[in-house]
Short mmCIF file of C-alpha atoms in Angstrom, two decimals:
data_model
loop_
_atom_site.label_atom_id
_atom_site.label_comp_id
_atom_site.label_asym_id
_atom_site.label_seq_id
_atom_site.Cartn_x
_atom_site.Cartn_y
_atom_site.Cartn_z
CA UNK A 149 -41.04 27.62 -106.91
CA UNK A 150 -40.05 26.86 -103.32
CA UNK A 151 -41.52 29.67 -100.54
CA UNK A 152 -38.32 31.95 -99.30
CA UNK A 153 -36.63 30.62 -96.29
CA UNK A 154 -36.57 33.68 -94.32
CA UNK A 155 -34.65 32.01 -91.26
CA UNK A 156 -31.76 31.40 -93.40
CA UNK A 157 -29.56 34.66 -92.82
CA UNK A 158 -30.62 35.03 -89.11
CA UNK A 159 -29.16 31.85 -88.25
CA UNK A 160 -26.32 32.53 -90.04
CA UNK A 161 -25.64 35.53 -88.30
CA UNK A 162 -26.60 33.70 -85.02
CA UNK A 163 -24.07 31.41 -85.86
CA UNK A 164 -21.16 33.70 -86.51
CA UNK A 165 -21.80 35.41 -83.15
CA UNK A 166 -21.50 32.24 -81.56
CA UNK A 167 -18.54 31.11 -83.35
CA UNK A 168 -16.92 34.66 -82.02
CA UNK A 169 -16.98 33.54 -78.22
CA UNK A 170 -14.57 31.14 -78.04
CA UNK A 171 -12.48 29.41 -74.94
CA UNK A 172 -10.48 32.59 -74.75
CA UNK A 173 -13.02 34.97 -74.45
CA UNK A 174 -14.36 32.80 -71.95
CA UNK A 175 -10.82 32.80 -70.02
CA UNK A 176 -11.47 36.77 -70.01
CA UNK A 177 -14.54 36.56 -68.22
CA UNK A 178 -13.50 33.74 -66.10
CA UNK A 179 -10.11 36.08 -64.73
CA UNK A 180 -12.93 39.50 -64.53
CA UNK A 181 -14.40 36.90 -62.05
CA UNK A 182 -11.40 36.39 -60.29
CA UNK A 183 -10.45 39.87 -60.16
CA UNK A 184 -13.98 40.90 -58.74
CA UNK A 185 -13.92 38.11 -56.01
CA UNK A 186 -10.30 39.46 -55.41
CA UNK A 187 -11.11 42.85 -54.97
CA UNK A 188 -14.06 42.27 -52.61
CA UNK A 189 -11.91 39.68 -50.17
CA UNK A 190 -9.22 42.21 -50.04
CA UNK A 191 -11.42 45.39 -49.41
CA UNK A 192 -13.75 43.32 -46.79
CA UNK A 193 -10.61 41.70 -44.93
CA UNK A 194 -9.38 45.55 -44.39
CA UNK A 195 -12.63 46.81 -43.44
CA UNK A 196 -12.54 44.36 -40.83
CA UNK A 197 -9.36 44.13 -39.45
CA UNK A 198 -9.23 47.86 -38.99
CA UNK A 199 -12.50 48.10 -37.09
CA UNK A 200 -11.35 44.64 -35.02
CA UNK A 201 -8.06 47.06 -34.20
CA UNK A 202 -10.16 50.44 -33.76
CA UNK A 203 -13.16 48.39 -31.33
CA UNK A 204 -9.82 47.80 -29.05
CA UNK A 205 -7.76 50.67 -29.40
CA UNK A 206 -10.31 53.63 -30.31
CA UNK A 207 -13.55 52.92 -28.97
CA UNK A 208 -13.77 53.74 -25.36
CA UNK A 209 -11.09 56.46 -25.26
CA UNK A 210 -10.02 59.56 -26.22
CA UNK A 211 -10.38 60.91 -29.78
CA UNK A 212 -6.88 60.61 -31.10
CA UNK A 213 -5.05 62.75 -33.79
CA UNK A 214 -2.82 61.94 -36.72
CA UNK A 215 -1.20 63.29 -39.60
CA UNK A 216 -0.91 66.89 -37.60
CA UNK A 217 -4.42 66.66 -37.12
CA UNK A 218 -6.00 65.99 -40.27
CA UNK A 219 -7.22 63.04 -39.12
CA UNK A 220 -8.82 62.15 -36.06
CA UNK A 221 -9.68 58.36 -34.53
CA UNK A 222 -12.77 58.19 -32.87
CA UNK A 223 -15.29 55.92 -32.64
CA UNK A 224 -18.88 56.08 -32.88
CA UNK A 225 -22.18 53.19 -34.05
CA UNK A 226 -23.72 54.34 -36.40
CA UNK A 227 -26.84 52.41 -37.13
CA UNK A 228 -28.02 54.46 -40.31
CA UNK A 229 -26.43 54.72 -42.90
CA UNK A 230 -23.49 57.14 -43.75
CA UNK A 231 -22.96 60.34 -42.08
CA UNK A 232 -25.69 59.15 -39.72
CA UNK A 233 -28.79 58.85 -42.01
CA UNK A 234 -31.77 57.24 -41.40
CA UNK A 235 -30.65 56.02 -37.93
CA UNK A 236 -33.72 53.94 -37.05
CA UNK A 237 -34.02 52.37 -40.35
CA UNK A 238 -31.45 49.61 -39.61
CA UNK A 239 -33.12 46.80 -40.92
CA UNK A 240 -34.19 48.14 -44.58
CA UNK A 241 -30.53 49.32 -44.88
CA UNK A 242 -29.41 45.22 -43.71
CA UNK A 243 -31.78 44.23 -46.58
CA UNK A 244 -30.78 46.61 -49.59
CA UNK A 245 -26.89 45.60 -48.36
CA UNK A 246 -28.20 41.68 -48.93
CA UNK A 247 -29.88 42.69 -52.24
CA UNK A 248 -26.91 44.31 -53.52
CA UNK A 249 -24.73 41.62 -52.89
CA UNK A 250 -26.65 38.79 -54.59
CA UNK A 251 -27.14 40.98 -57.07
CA UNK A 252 -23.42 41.73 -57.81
CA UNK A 253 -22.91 38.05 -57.31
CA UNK A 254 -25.33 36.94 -59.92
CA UNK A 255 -23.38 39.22 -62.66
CA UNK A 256 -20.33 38.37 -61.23
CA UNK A 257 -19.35 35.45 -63.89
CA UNK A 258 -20.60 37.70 -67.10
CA UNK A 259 -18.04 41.34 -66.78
CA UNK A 260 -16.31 41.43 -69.61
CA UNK A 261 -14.93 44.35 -68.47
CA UNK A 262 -11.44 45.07 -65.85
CA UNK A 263 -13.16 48.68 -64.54
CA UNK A 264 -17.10 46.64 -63.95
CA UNK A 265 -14.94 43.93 -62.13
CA UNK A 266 -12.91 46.39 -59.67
CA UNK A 267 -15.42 48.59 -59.16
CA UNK A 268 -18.39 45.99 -58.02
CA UNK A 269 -15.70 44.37 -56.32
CA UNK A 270 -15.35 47.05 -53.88
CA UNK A 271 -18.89 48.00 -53.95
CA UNK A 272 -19.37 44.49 -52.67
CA UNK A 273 -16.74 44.50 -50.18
CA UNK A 274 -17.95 47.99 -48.30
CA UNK A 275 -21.84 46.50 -48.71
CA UNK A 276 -20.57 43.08 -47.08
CA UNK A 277 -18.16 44.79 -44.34
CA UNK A 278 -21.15 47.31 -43.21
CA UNK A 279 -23.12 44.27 -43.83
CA UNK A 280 -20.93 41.95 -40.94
CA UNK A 281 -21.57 44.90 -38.52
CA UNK A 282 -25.36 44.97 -39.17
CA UNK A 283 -25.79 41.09 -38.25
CA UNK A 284 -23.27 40.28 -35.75
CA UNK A 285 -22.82 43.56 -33.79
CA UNK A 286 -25.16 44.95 -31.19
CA UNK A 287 -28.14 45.42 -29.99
CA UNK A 288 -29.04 42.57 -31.98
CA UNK A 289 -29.04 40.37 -35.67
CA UNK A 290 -29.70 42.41 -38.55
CA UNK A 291 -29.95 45.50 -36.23
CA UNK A 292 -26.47 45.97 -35.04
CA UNK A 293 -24.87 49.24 -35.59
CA UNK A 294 -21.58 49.73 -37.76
CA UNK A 295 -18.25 51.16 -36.18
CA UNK A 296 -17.60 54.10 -37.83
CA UNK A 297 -13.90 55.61 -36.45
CA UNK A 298 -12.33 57.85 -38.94
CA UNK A 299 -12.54 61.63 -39.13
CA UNK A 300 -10.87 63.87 -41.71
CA UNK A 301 -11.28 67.16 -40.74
CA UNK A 302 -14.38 68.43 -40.28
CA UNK A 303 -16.20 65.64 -42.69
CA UNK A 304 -18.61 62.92 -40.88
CA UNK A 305 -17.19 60.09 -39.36
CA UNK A 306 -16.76 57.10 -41.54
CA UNK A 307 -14.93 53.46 -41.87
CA UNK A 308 -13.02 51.74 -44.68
CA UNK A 309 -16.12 49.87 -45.80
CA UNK A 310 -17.64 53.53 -46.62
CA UNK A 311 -14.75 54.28 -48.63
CA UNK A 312 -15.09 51.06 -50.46
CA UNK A 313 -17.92 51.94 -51.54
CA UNK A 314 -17.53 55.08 -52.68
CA UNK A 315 -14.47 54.27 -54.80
CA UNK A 316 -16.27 51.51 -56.22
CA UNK A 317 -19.78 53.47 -57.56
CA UNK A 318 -17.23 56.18 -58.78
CA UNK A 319 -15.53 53.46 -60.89
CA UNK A 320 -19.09 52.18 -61.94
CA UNK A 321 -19.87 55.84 -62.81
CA UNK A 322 -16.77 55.89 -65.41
CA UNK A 323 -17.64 53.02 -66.87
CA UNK A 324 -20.76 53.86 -67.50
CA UNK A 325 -20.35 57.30 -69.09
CA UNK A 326 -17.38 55.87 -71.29
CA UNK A 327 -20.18 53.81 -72.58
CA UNK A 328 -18.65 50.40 -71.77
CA UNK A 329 -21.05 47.32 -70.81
CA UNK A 330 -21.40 45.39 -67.98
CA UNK A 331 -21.65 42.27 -70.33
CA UNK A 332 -19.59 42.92 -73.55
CA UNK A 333 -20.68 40.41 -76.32
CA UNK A 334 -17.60 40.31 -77.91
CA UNK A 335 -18.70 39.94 -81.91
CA UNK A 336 -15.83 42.81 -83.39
CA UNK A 337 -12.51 44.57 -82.71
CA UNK A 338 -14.96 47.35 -80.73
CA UNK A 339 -16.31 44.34 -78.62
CA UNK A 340 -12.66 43.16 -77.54
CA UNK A 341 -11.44 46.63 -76.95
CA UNK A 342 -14.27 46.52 -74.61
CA UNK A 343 -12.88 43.76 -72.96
CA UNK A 344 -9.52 45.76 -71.78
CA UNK A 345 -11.43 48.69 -70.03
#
């Protein structure tokens, strides 16, 4: 009697799990991609045309009120991090910012999932618009201090990038407590369901 081939049903099941992810599920991750990339570009661009505008208009003058003043325009450089913490620890925030990025970056081609993609996406664009300010802004490279102009009410001052990221670890939040993955292996109906969150 021949000894039991005990690989026999693994590989079959290995094989059916491979024959699940086909071109099209493929196209879903590629367009998650797309969206994430998307996202951050817009959300960065934003971040830094409005502090390009508020380093002319705001900075250097007086603080200026909108919306009957519910919001006030001023500027101020911060170098911590938001709300003014940490102030002297300017490079380790520069480095988690770079850590964060590559590390969104690295994922970036395996989200199965619309919510993962938007919501890293603007993680990413707030880390890489606080980020620009860091390197390029004074007193020096990976010291610099972010522009920080927006005021509502009595809250800290903040910038777009801020709110970027905010938005985006809420989104991650959701995800995460509706259970869906980061990287959906699509092998059922559940698995592609997955795909549309």
């Amino acid at each position: 009697m021949p000894p039991p081939r005990f690989g026999r049903p693994f590989a079959r099941r290995e094989l059916r799990v491979r024959s699940v992810r086909s071109p099209a599920i493929r196209r879903w991750a590629v367009r998650r991609a797309y969206l994430l990339w998307t996202v951050a570009a817009a959300g960065f661009a934003v971040d830094q045309i409005t502090k390009a505008i508020a380093a002319v208009v705001v900075e250097g003058h007086e603080p200026r009120d909108a919306l009957g003043g519910a919001v006030t325009f001023t500027a101020f450089r911060n170098s911590g991090a938001a709300g003014s913490f940490a102030p002297r620890a300017t490079l380790l925030f520069t480095l988690v910012a770079i850590v964060a990025l590559v590390a969104i970056a690295r994922v970036a081609g395996s989200i199965r999932s619309t919510g993962w993609a938007v919501g890293l996406g603007l993680i990413f664009a707030g880390a890489g618009g606080n980020l620009a300010d860091r390197l390029f802004r004074t007193p020096g490279f990976g010291r610099g201090a972010v522009l920080d102009f927006i005021q509502i009410g009595d809250s800290g001052i903040f910038n777009l990038a801020d709110q970027c990221i905010t938005a985006g670890a809420a989104i991650v939040l959701i995800q995460s407590f509706r259970g869906v993955p980061l990287r959906a292996a699509v092998t059922s109906g559940v698995g592609k369901q997955a795909l549309e969150r």
